[in-house]
Amino acid sequence: MARKKFIAGNWKMNLNAAGSVALAAGLAKEAASLGAVDLAVCPPFVYIPQVAAALSGSAIGVGAQDMFYENDGAFTGEVSGAMLKDVGCRYVILGHSERRHVIGESDELINRKIVKALADGLDVIFCVGELLAERDGGVTNDVVARQVTIGLSGVSGEQMARVTVAYEPVWAIGTGRTATPQQAQDVHAMTRGLLNTLYGQAVADATRIQYGGSVKASNAAELLNQADVDGALVGGASLKVADFVGIIQGAM
Ligand code: 13P
């Protein structure tokens, strides 16, 4: 089944207001020639309104890097899905490895956020991936299967149309050490098989699974050529227009 590729930039905790707007404006200029793929950028919360303004009229969607599972109230420091919609977000990244392993988020917490984000009308980029010790210990598939199964608990097959899974091996994030195309394909195929078990073949076939972890223009095409690699979630190389456009061209 042909799935339209989806390339998203995760800006993480980088840039400032001027740099965010300049990057968004630069991408907006290129977007018209890149329509063969779906595109999104995920700036830090505080720059979302300005980035959304710079991208308005372009086909590039805006996403946040996290959200909380309550609507409003006494949750100091948190941001709700309704707030993200209010400032122009279509997407939210949930379960990113830095949220899991630096901040300490559990599968159960990530699941609550995913369920709420979908109820709030956001599209979810749901990240999973194993640590180096887990890969070396031969438990990659077990870890990713657990993360997917718990993370999607209570998510309906219909809602899965608004979920993208992002496989990001933790040892490949920001390290310059990319998974080989075969390593990526193997985990993506396993994940799609699990989605088939959980939701049936139509959902498994339609769900896009991005790869993330040191994706750059020079390795994007071979990763994205794999049968079950439907896009990329890009960190460092999404911070410069030329680098990000090079990856997108690799997907086309
Ligand atoms: P890098 O592309 O910098 O390795 O980051 C990947 C990532 O974590 C995207 O969410």
XYZ file of N, CA, C and O in Angstrom, residues 61-226:
664
model
N 2.607 21.897 8.360
C 1.865 21.911 9.609
C 2.763 22.248 10.787
O 3.984 22.098 10.719
N 2.135 22.697 11.857
C 2.875 23.039 13.069
C 2.514 22.056 14.172
O 1.348 21.683 14.328
N 3.522 21.632 14.910
C 3.287 20.729 16.030
C 4.010 21.200 17.276
O 4.923 22.024 17.207
N 3.580 20.662 18.414
C 4.268 20.894 19.682
C 5.068 19.644 20.025
O 4.888 18.587 19.414
N 5.941 19.785 21.004
C 6.836 18.680 21.365
C 6.337 17.865 22.551
O 6.956 16.861 22.925
N 5.226 18.295 23.139
C 4.664 17.615 24.308
C 3.349 18.309 24.649
O 3.042 19.372 24.109
N 2.565 17.735 25.527
C 1.401 18.411 26.114
C 1.007 17.652 27.376
O 1.542 16.570 27.654
N 0.056 18.208 28.132
C -0.431 17.555 29.346
C -1.828 17.008 29.089
O -2.496 17.393 28.134
N -2.272 16.104 29.970
C -3.533 15.401 29.709
C -4.738 16.010 30.415
O -5.788 15.386 30.477
N -4.582 17.222 30.970
C -5.744 17.896 31.561
C -6.089 19.126 30.721
O -5.251 19.630 29.978
N -7.326 19.610 30.864
C -7.768 20.767 30.075
C -7.190 22.072 30.576
O -6.796 22.933 29.797
N -7.223 22.253 31.891
C -6.776 23.506 32.502
C -6.729 23.297 34.005
O -7.125 22.234 34.495
N -6.235 24.277 34.717
C -6.218 24.188 36.163
C -4.823 24.288 36.724
O -3.906 24.824 36.100
N -4.662 23.737 37.942
C -3.441 23.940 38.726
C -2.378 22.915 38.315
O -2.144 21.924 39.008
N -1.780 23.141 37.168
C -0.739 22.246 36.636
C 0.424 23.107 36.153
O 0.672 23.258 34.950
N 1.116 23.680 37.127
C 2.155 24.663 36.841
C 3.163 24.149 35.817
O 3.710 23.059 35.968
N 3.360 24.949 34.800
C 4.363 24.618 33.791
C 3.844 23.796 32.646
O 4.558 23.594 31.656
N 2.613 23.287 32.748
C 2.095 22.414 31.697
C 1.273 23.189 30.664
O 0.827 24.309 30.899
N 1.059 22.570 29.514
C 0.330 23.163 28.395
C -0.687 22.133 27.907
O -0.356 20.950 27.762
N -1.922 22.554 27.687
C -2.976 21.604 27.294
C -3.099 21.479 25.777
O -2.639 22.351 25.020
N -3.785 20.427 25.362
C -4.057 20.242 23.940
C -4.901 21.373 23.375
O -4.671 21.823 22.245
N -5.877 21.839 24.163
C -6.717 22.949 23.687
C -5.871 24.197 23.437
O -6.107 24.944 22.483
N -4.895 24.421 24.304
C -4.002 25.573 24.108
C -3.196 25.426 22.821
O -2.992 26.393 22.079
N -2.753 24.212 22.563
C -1.975 23.980 21.337
C -2.841 24.218 20.100
O -2.397 24.838 19.124
N -4.085 23.750 20.141
C -4.990 24.007 19.019
C -5.213 25.510 18.850
O -5.251 26.037 17.745
N -5.339 26.180 19.986
C -5.633 27.618 20.001
C -4.545 28.425 19.294
O -4.818 29.464 18.701
N -3.301 27.960 19.361
C -2.214 28.714 18.723
C -1.804 28.100 17.383
O -0.748 28.435 16.842
N -2.651 27.226 16.855
C -2.429 26.797 15.468
C -1.738 25.464 15.270
O -1.316 25.143 14.160
N -1.639 24.665 16.329
C -1.002 23.347 16.157
C -1.962 22.351 15.539
O -3.128 22.268 15.927
N -1.437 21.559 14.640
C -2.159 20.374 14.158
C -1.630 19.119 14.846
O -2.370 18.171 15.070
N -0.333 19.123 15.149
C 0.339 17.918 15.637
C 0.872 18.109 17.051
O 1.139 19.226 17.491
N 1.095 16.985 17.725
C 1.882 16.993 18.957
C 2.727 15.718 18.992
O 2.249 14.631 18.677
N 4.006 15.920 19.322
C 4.908 14.776 19.532
C 4.686 14.284 20.959
O 4.698 15.080 21.906
N 4.489 12.988 21.146
C 4.353 12.429 22.492
C 5.244 11.195 22.628
O 5.427 10.442 21.662
N 5.801 11.024 23.812
C 6.633 9.857 24.074
C 8.050 9.958 23.529
O 8.749 8.946 23.422
N 8.469 11.177 23.225
C 9.839 11.314 22.705
C 10.848 10.744 23.707
O 10.656 10.833 24.917
N 11.931 10.202 23.196
C 12.908 9.543 24.075
C 13.468 10.498 25.116
O 13.796 10.082 26.224
N 13.556 11.780 24.771
C 14.078 12.712 25.788
C 13.053 12.949 26.892
O 13.422 13.203 28.040
N 11.779 12.864 26.559
C 10.745 12.912 27.602
C 10.805 11.622 28.442
O 10.659 11.658 29.664
N 11.000 10.514 27.791
C 11.061 9.244 28.530
C 12.303 9.163 29.415
O 12.216 8.830 30.605
N 13.461 9.469 28.841
C 14.709 9.119 29.520
C 15.396 10.285 30.223
O 16.199 10.062 31.115
N 15.112 11.523 29.825
C 15.665 12.675 30.562
C 14.669 13.133 31.618
O 15.023 13.370 32.771
N 13.383 13.221 31.230
C 12.358 13.738 32.154
C 11.747 12.591 32.979
O 11.240 12.822 34.068
N 11.760 11.375 32.440
C 11.275 10.233 33.207
C 9.833 9.841 32.953
O 9.180 9.240 33.820
N 9.294 10.151 31.783
C 7.902 9.793 31.496
C 7.755 8.280 31.296
O 8.576 7.639 30.652
N 6.664 7.739 31.836
C 6.378 6.305 31.726
C 5.464 6.037 30.536
O 4.809 6.944 30.008
N 5.395 4.764 30.157
C 4.453 4.366 29.106
C 3.023 4.771 29.465
O 2.251 5.189 28.606
N 2.685 4.638 30.743
C 1.310 4.929 31.174
C 1.010 6.431 31.061
O -0.086 6.831 30.645
N 1.973 7.258 31.437
C 1.777 8.711 31.324
C 1.639 9.101 29.849
O 0.748 9.891 29.481
N 2.498 8.538 29.035
C 2.460 8.843 27.600
C 1.112 8.416 27.025
O 0.505 9.135 26.220
N 0.603 7.271 27.451
C -0.708 6.813 26.993
C -1.808 7.817 27.350
O -2.677 8.124 26.521
N -1.774 8.338 28.578
C -2.809 9.315 28.973
C -2.749 10.537 28.063
O -3.764 11.115 27.685
N -1.536 10.959 27.746
C -1.371 12.128 26.878
C -1.871 11.843 25.457
O -2.507 12.693 24.831
N -1.585 10.646 24.952
C -2.007 10.307 23.586
C -3.537 10.290 23.500
O -4.129 10.861 22.577
N -4.161 9.637 24.467
C -5.624 9.556 24.470
C -6.230 10.957 24.506
O -7.180 11.279 23.767
N -5.651 11.822 25.330
C -6.192 13.184 25.461
C -5.936 14.007 24.200
O -6.816 14.753 23.732
N -4.740 13.887 23.642
C -4.419 14.657 22.432
C -5.387 14.308 21.307
O -5.877 15.191 20.587
N -5.692 13.019 21.149
C -6.614 12.604 20.090
C -8.025 13.124 20.381
O -8.719 13.596 19.478
N -8.427 13.076 21.642
C -9.740 13.613 22.016
C -9.804 15.112 21.760
O -10.852 15.658 21.407
N -8.672 15.778 21.908
C -8.617 17.229 21.677
C -8.533 17.578 20.189
O -8.488 18.761 19.842
N -8.420 16.570 19.351
C -8.396 16.841 17.909
C -7.019 17.071 17.333
O -6.876 17.550 16.204
N -5.991 16.754 18.107
C -4.625 16.857 17.586
C -4.223 15.547 16.906
O -4.696 14.472 17.259
N -3.343 15.657 15.936
C -2.704 14.481 15.348
C -1.452 14.185 16.157
O -0.705 15.111 16.512
N -1.203 12.922 16.435
C -0.123 12.536 17.344
C 1.040 11.903 16.580
O 0.836 11.042 15.727
N 2.240 12.379 16.889
C 3.463 11.690 16.464
C 3.979 10.978 17.712
O 4.457 11.620 18.659
N 3.817 9.677 17.728
C 4.040 8.857 18.925
C 5.384 8.155 18.801
O 5.563 7.284 17.961
N 6.332 8.564 19.661
C 7.708 8.065 19.548
C 7.950 6.837 20.424
O 7.513 6.786 21.578
N 8.671 5.906 19.856
C 9.099 4.701 20.578
C 10.547 4.414 20.194
O 11.038 4.932 19.192
N 11.209 3.603 20.987
C 12.577 3.228 20.614
C 13.347 2.694 21.801
O 13.072 3.046 22.947
N 14.329 1.841 21.501
C 15.079 1.150 22.540
C 16.388 1.859 22.871
O 16.969 2.539 22.034
N 16.854 1.659 24.094
C 18.181 2.109 24.514
C 19.246 1.201 23.898
O 18.953 0.064 23.502
N 20.487 1.682 23.908
C 21.576 0.863 23.356
C 21.698 -0.469 24.106
O 21.853 -1.529 23.494
N 21.588 -0.415 25.431
C 21.718 -1.651 26.214
C 20.612 -2.638 25.867
O 20.815 -3.854 25.900
N 19.442 -2.098 25.540
C 18.323 -2.971 25.165
C 18.570 -3.607 23.794
O 18.304 -4.796 23.592
N 19.109 -2.811 22.866
C 19.455 -3.408 21.555
C 20.531 -4.468 21.745
O 20.413 -5.584 21.232
N 21.579 -4.120 22.501
C 22.678 -5.073 22.710
C 22.181 -6.324 23.432
O 22.721 -7.416 23.246
N 21.168 -6.154 24.279
C 20.615 -7.292 25.007
C 19.605 -8.097 24.213
O 19.024 -9.062 24.733
N 19.356 -7.694 22.972
C 18.467 -8.471 22.107
C 16.988 -8.295 22.408
O 16.181 -9.140 22.018
N 16.625 -7.214 23.105
C 15.215 -7.049 23.479
C 14.547 -5.863 22.770
O 13.503 -5.380 23.210
N 15.129 -5.435 21.669
C 14.564 -4.287 20.941
C 13.079 -4.487 20.637
O 12.254 -3.615 20.922
N 12.735 -5.609 20.048
C 11.337 -5.811 19.654
C 10.407 -5.845 20.867
O 9.291 -5.323 20.812
N 10.890 -6.437 21.959
C 10.063 -6.494 23.181
C 9.790 -5.087 23.707
O 8.676 -4.761 24.114
N 10.846 -4.264 23.714
C 10.708 -2.902 24.252
C 9.758 -2.085 23.387
O 8.829 -1.435 23.882
N 9.964 -2.126 22.077
C 9.133 -1.324 21.181
C 7.685 -1.838 21.208
O 6.736 -1.047 21.245
N 7.519 -3.137 21.255
C 6.156 -3.694 21.303
C 5.447 -3.265 22.585
O 4.255 -2.932 22.568
N 6.184 -3.261 23.698
C 5.573 -2.805 24.964
C 5.182 -1.335 24.871
O 4.076 -0.942 25.246
N 6.096 -0.514 24.355
C 5.805 0.919 24.254
C 4.591 1.168 23.361
O 3.727 1.987 23.689
N 4.520 0.464 22.238
C 3.401 0.659 21.306
C 2.095 0.188 21.948
O 1.071 0.881 21.911
N 2.130 -0.978 22.567
C 0.898 -1.562 23.105
C 0.333 -0.710 24.240
O -0.873 -0.406 24.265
N 1.184 -0.312 25.172
C 0.693 0.512 26.286
C 0.349 1.915 25.790
O -0.691 2.476 26.141
N 1.197 2.460 24.938
C 0.978 3.834 24.461
C -0.351 3.992 23.737
O -0.993 5.040 23.821
N -0.777 2.957 23.025
C -1.999 3.048 22.224
C -3.215 2.449 22.923
O -4.292 2.353 22.316
N -3.067 2.083 24.186
C -4.188 1.504 24.914
C -5.367 2.492 24.930
O -5.200 3.670 25.267
N -6.528 2.029 24.517
C -7.705 2.901 24.504
C -7.832 3.764 23.258
O -8.789 4.529 23.121
N -6.886 3.667 22.353
C -6.974 4.401 21.076
C -7.719 3.519 20.078
O -7.364 2.349 19.886
N -8.753 4.075 19.438
C -9.568 3.277 18.521
C -8.903 3.162 17.152
O -8.028 3.967 16.793
N -9.359 2.179 16.393
C -8.871 2.029 15.028
C -9.141 3.270 14.193
O -8.320 3.679 13.372
N -10.277 3.880 14.430
C -10.617 5.113 13.702
C -9.647 6.240 14.051
O -9.191 6.986 13.182
N -9.317 6.335 15.332
C -8.371 7.390 15.752
C -6.972 7.158 15.198
O -6.189 8.098 15.065
N -6.651 5.925 14.885
C -5.306 5.633 14.366
C -5.010 6.377 13.061
O -3.845 6.556 12.699
N -6.054 6.836 12.374
C -5.827 7.647 11.171
C -5.100 8.944 11.510
O -4.523 9.583 10.635
N -5.123 9.330 12.804
C -4.449 10.568 13.220
C -3.206 10.294 14.066
O -2.710 11.171 14.755
N -2.715 9.066 13.993
C -1.488 8.710 14.719
C -0.395 8.328 13.731
O -0.618 7.509 12.831
N 0.766 8.946 13.895
C 1.983 8.506 13.220
C 2.885 7.920 14.289
O 3.060 8.531 15.347
N 3.426 6.745 14.032
C 4.401 6.176 14.971
C 5.786 6.599 14.495
O 6.057 6.598 13.290
N 6.640 6.999 15.419
C 8.024 7.338 15.062
C 8.964 6.401 15.806
O 9.027 6.430 17.042
N 9.659 5.566 15.048
C 10.660 4.678 15.657
C 11.984 5.419 15.725
O 12.580 5.743 14.700
N 12.408 5.702 16.960
C 13.649 6.431 17.164
C 14.527 5.654 18.144
O 14.378 5.798 19.369
N 15.447 4.835 17.629
C 16.361 4.141 18.534
C 17.180 5.180 19.317
O 17.764 6.078 18.713
N 17.170 5.058 20.632
C 17.743 6.117 21.467
C 19.230 6.309 21.166
O 19.736 7.434 21.155
N 19.917 5.222 20.841
C 21.346 5.281 20.564
C 21.669 5.986 19.248
O 22.822 6.300 18.966
N 20.643 6.257 18.456
C 20.862 6.927 17.165
C 20.485 8.405 17.215
O 20.692 9.120 16.241
N 19.935 8.845 18.346
C 19.441 10.222 18.421
C 20.578 11.166 18.791
O 21.179 11.035 19.864
N 20.872 12.081 17.889
C 21.872 13.107 18.172
C 23.290 12.573 18.268
O 24.195 13.270 18.731
N 23.502 11.354 17.831
C 24.815 10.721 17.976
C 25.573 10.650 16.653
O 26.755 10.317 16.639
N 24.884 10.913 15.550
C 25.502 10.729 14.242
C 25.532 9.264 13.837
O 25.947 8.914 12.733
N 25.098 8.387 14.738
C 25.087 6.952 14.462
C 23.669 6.551 14.056
O 22.785 6.411 14.899
N 23.440 6.400 12.770
C 22.104 6.084 12.268
C 21.880 4.580 12.292
O 22.823 3.821 12.079
N 20.650 4.158 12.528
C 20.334 2.751 12.303
C 20.565 2.444 10.826
O 20.377 3.307 9.972
N 20.986 1.238 10.521
C 21.090 0.872 9.104
C 19.670 0.791 8.536
O 18.704 0.574 9.289
N 19.542 0.946 7.232
C 18.208 0.804 6.637
C 17.552 -0.523 7.035
O 16.353 -0.569 7.314
N 18.340 -1.581 7.109
C 17.767 -2.887 7.470
C 17.319 -2.918 8.925
O 16.251 -3.470 9.248
N 18.130 -2.320 9.821
C 17.718 -2.271 11.235
C 16.404 -1.500 11.377
O 15.514 -1.892 12.133
N 16.307 -0.380 10.668
C 15.068 0.400 10.732
C 13.909 -0.423 10.167
O 12.860 -0.560 10.813
N 14.110 -0.975 8.998
C 13.043 -1.743 8.344
C 12.556 -2.882 9.247
O 11.351 -3.130 9.357
N 13.491 -3.570 9.904
C 13.100 -4.710 10.744
C 12.153 -4.273 11.865
O 11.134 -4.930 12.122
N 12.485 -3.164 12.537
C 11.627 -2.720 13.645
C 10.314 -2.154 13.103
O 9.244 -2.369 13.689
N 10.386 -1.465 11.978
C 9.152 -0.931 11.382
C 8.207 -2.072 10.985
O 6.997 -1.994 11.217
N 8.771 -3.122 10.401
C 7.929 -4.255 9.976
C 7.321 -4.947 11.194
O 6.139 -5.326 11.190
N 8.119 -5.102 12.245
C 7.601 -5.699 13.483
C 6.458 -4.837 14.022
O 5.403 -5.354 14.437
N 6.662 -3.518 14.018
C 5.647 -2.601 14.546
C 4.369 -2.682 13.714
O 3.252 -2.708 14.253
N 4.521 -2.744 12.404
C 3.326 -2.840 11.557
C 2.603 -4.162 11.808
O 1.371 -4.223 11.816
N 3.368 -5.211 12.045
C 2.744 -6.487 12.378
C 1.951 -6.410 13.670
O 0.849 -6.961 13.787
N 2.511 -5.688 14.635
C 1.810 -5.502 15.908
C 0.537 -4.682 15.704
O -0.520 -4.995 16.287
N 0.611 -3.650 14.873
C -0.591 -2.850 14.587
C -1.652 -3.716 13.914
O -2.854 -3.544 14.170
N -1.211 -4.651 13.106
C -2.148 -5.587 12.472
C -2.861 -6.420 13.539
O -4.086 -6.598 13.515
N -2.069 -6.899 14.513
C -2.672 -7.681 15.600
C -3.647 -6.829 16.409
O -4.725 -7.294 16.800
N -3.271 -5.588 16.676
C -4.089 -4.730 17.540
C -5.319 -4.183 16.819
O -6.381 -4.022 17.421
N -5.170 -3.860 15.525
C -6.211 -3.087 14.825
C -6.686 -3.704 13.517
O -7.633 -3.201 12.921
N -5.993 -4.728 13.045
C -6.350 -5.297 11.750
C -5.524 -4.700 10.621
O -4.829 -3.701 10.788
N -5.663 -5.337 9.478
C -4.738 -5.029 8.392
C -4.939 -3.643 7.787
O -3.971 -2.981 7.401
N -6.181 -3.184 7.700
C -6.410 -1.884 7.047
C -5.704 -0.772 7.816
O -5.038 0.088 7.224
N -5.826 -0.803 9.141
C -5.158 0.213 9.960
C -3.646 0.039 9.889
O -2.890 1.007 9.737
N -3.184 -1.199 9.976
C -1.733 -1.439 9.920
C -1.148 -0.939 8.599
O -0.077 -0.335 8.570
N -1.875 -1.163 7.520
C -1.389 -0.733 6.203
C -1.391 0.782 6.058
O -0.578 1.336 5.328
N -2.339 1.435 6.709
C -2.495 2.877 6.506
C -1.633 3.708 7.451
O -1.374 4.882 7.182
N -1.192 3.126 8.561
C -0.465 3.907 9.574
C 0.958 4.197 9.107
O 1.685 3.307 8.693
N 1.337 5.462 9.202
C 2.697 5.824 8.804
C 3.649 5.638 9.985
O 3.344 6.015 11.116
N 4.800 5.064 9.687
C 5.832 4.841 10.698
C 7.089 5.590 10.241
O 7.710 5.234 9.233
N 7.411 6.647 10.984
C 8.615 7.431 10.677
C 9.828 6.805 11.359
O 9.711 6.193 12.419
N 10.975 7.019 10.753
C 12.240 6.706 11.419
C 12.851 8.019 11.914
O 12.790 9.040 11.221
N 13.470 7.981 13.075
C 14.209 9.146 13.580
C 15.488 8.706 14.246
O 15.558 7.634 14.874
N 16.511 9.526 14.130
C 17.813 9.231 14.729
C 18.914 9.517 13.724
O 19.213 8.690 12.874
N 19.480 10.733 13.823
C 20.591 11.138 12.951
C 20.262 11.032 11.468
O 21.125 10.699 10.653
N 19.003 11.352 11.120
C 18.654 11.421 9.695
C 19.254 12.699 9.116
O 19.159 13.770 9.714
N 19.903 12.567 7.973
C 20.420 13.731 7.265
C 20.242 13.532 5.767
O 19.827 12.446 5.327
N 20.563 14.568 5.014
C 20.312 14.488 3.567
C 21.046 13.299 2.952
O 20.534 12.650 2.040
N 22.221 13.000 3.478
C 23.039 11.947 2.857
C 22.534 10.533 3.145
O 22.906 9.595 2.449
N 21.715 10.346 4.181
C 21.226 8.979 4.446
C 19.707 8.849 4.328
O 19.154 7.761 4.488
N 19.028 9.959 4.037
C 17.557 9.931 4.046
C 16.998 8.999 2.969
O 16.092 8.203 3.238
N 17.541 9.082 1.770
C 16.928 8.340 0.665
C 16.959 6.839 0.922
O 15.967 6.139 0.721
N 18.100 6.324 1.412
C 18.178 4.866 1.583
C 17.288 4.405 2.749
O 16.705 3.318 2.680
N 17.165 5.219 3.780
C 16.243 4.862 4.868
C 14.797 4.890 4.360
O 14.012 3.972 4.602
N 14.481 5.964 3.638
C 13.091 6.162 3.210
C 12.695 5.246 2.064
O 11.514 5.129 1.734
N 13.654 4.574 1.492
C 13.358 3.592 0.451
C 12.881 2.264 1.010
O 12.397 1.406 0.267
N 13.046 2.073 2.312
C 12.617 0.812 2.918
C 11.088 0.714 2.891
O 10.396 1.717 3.061
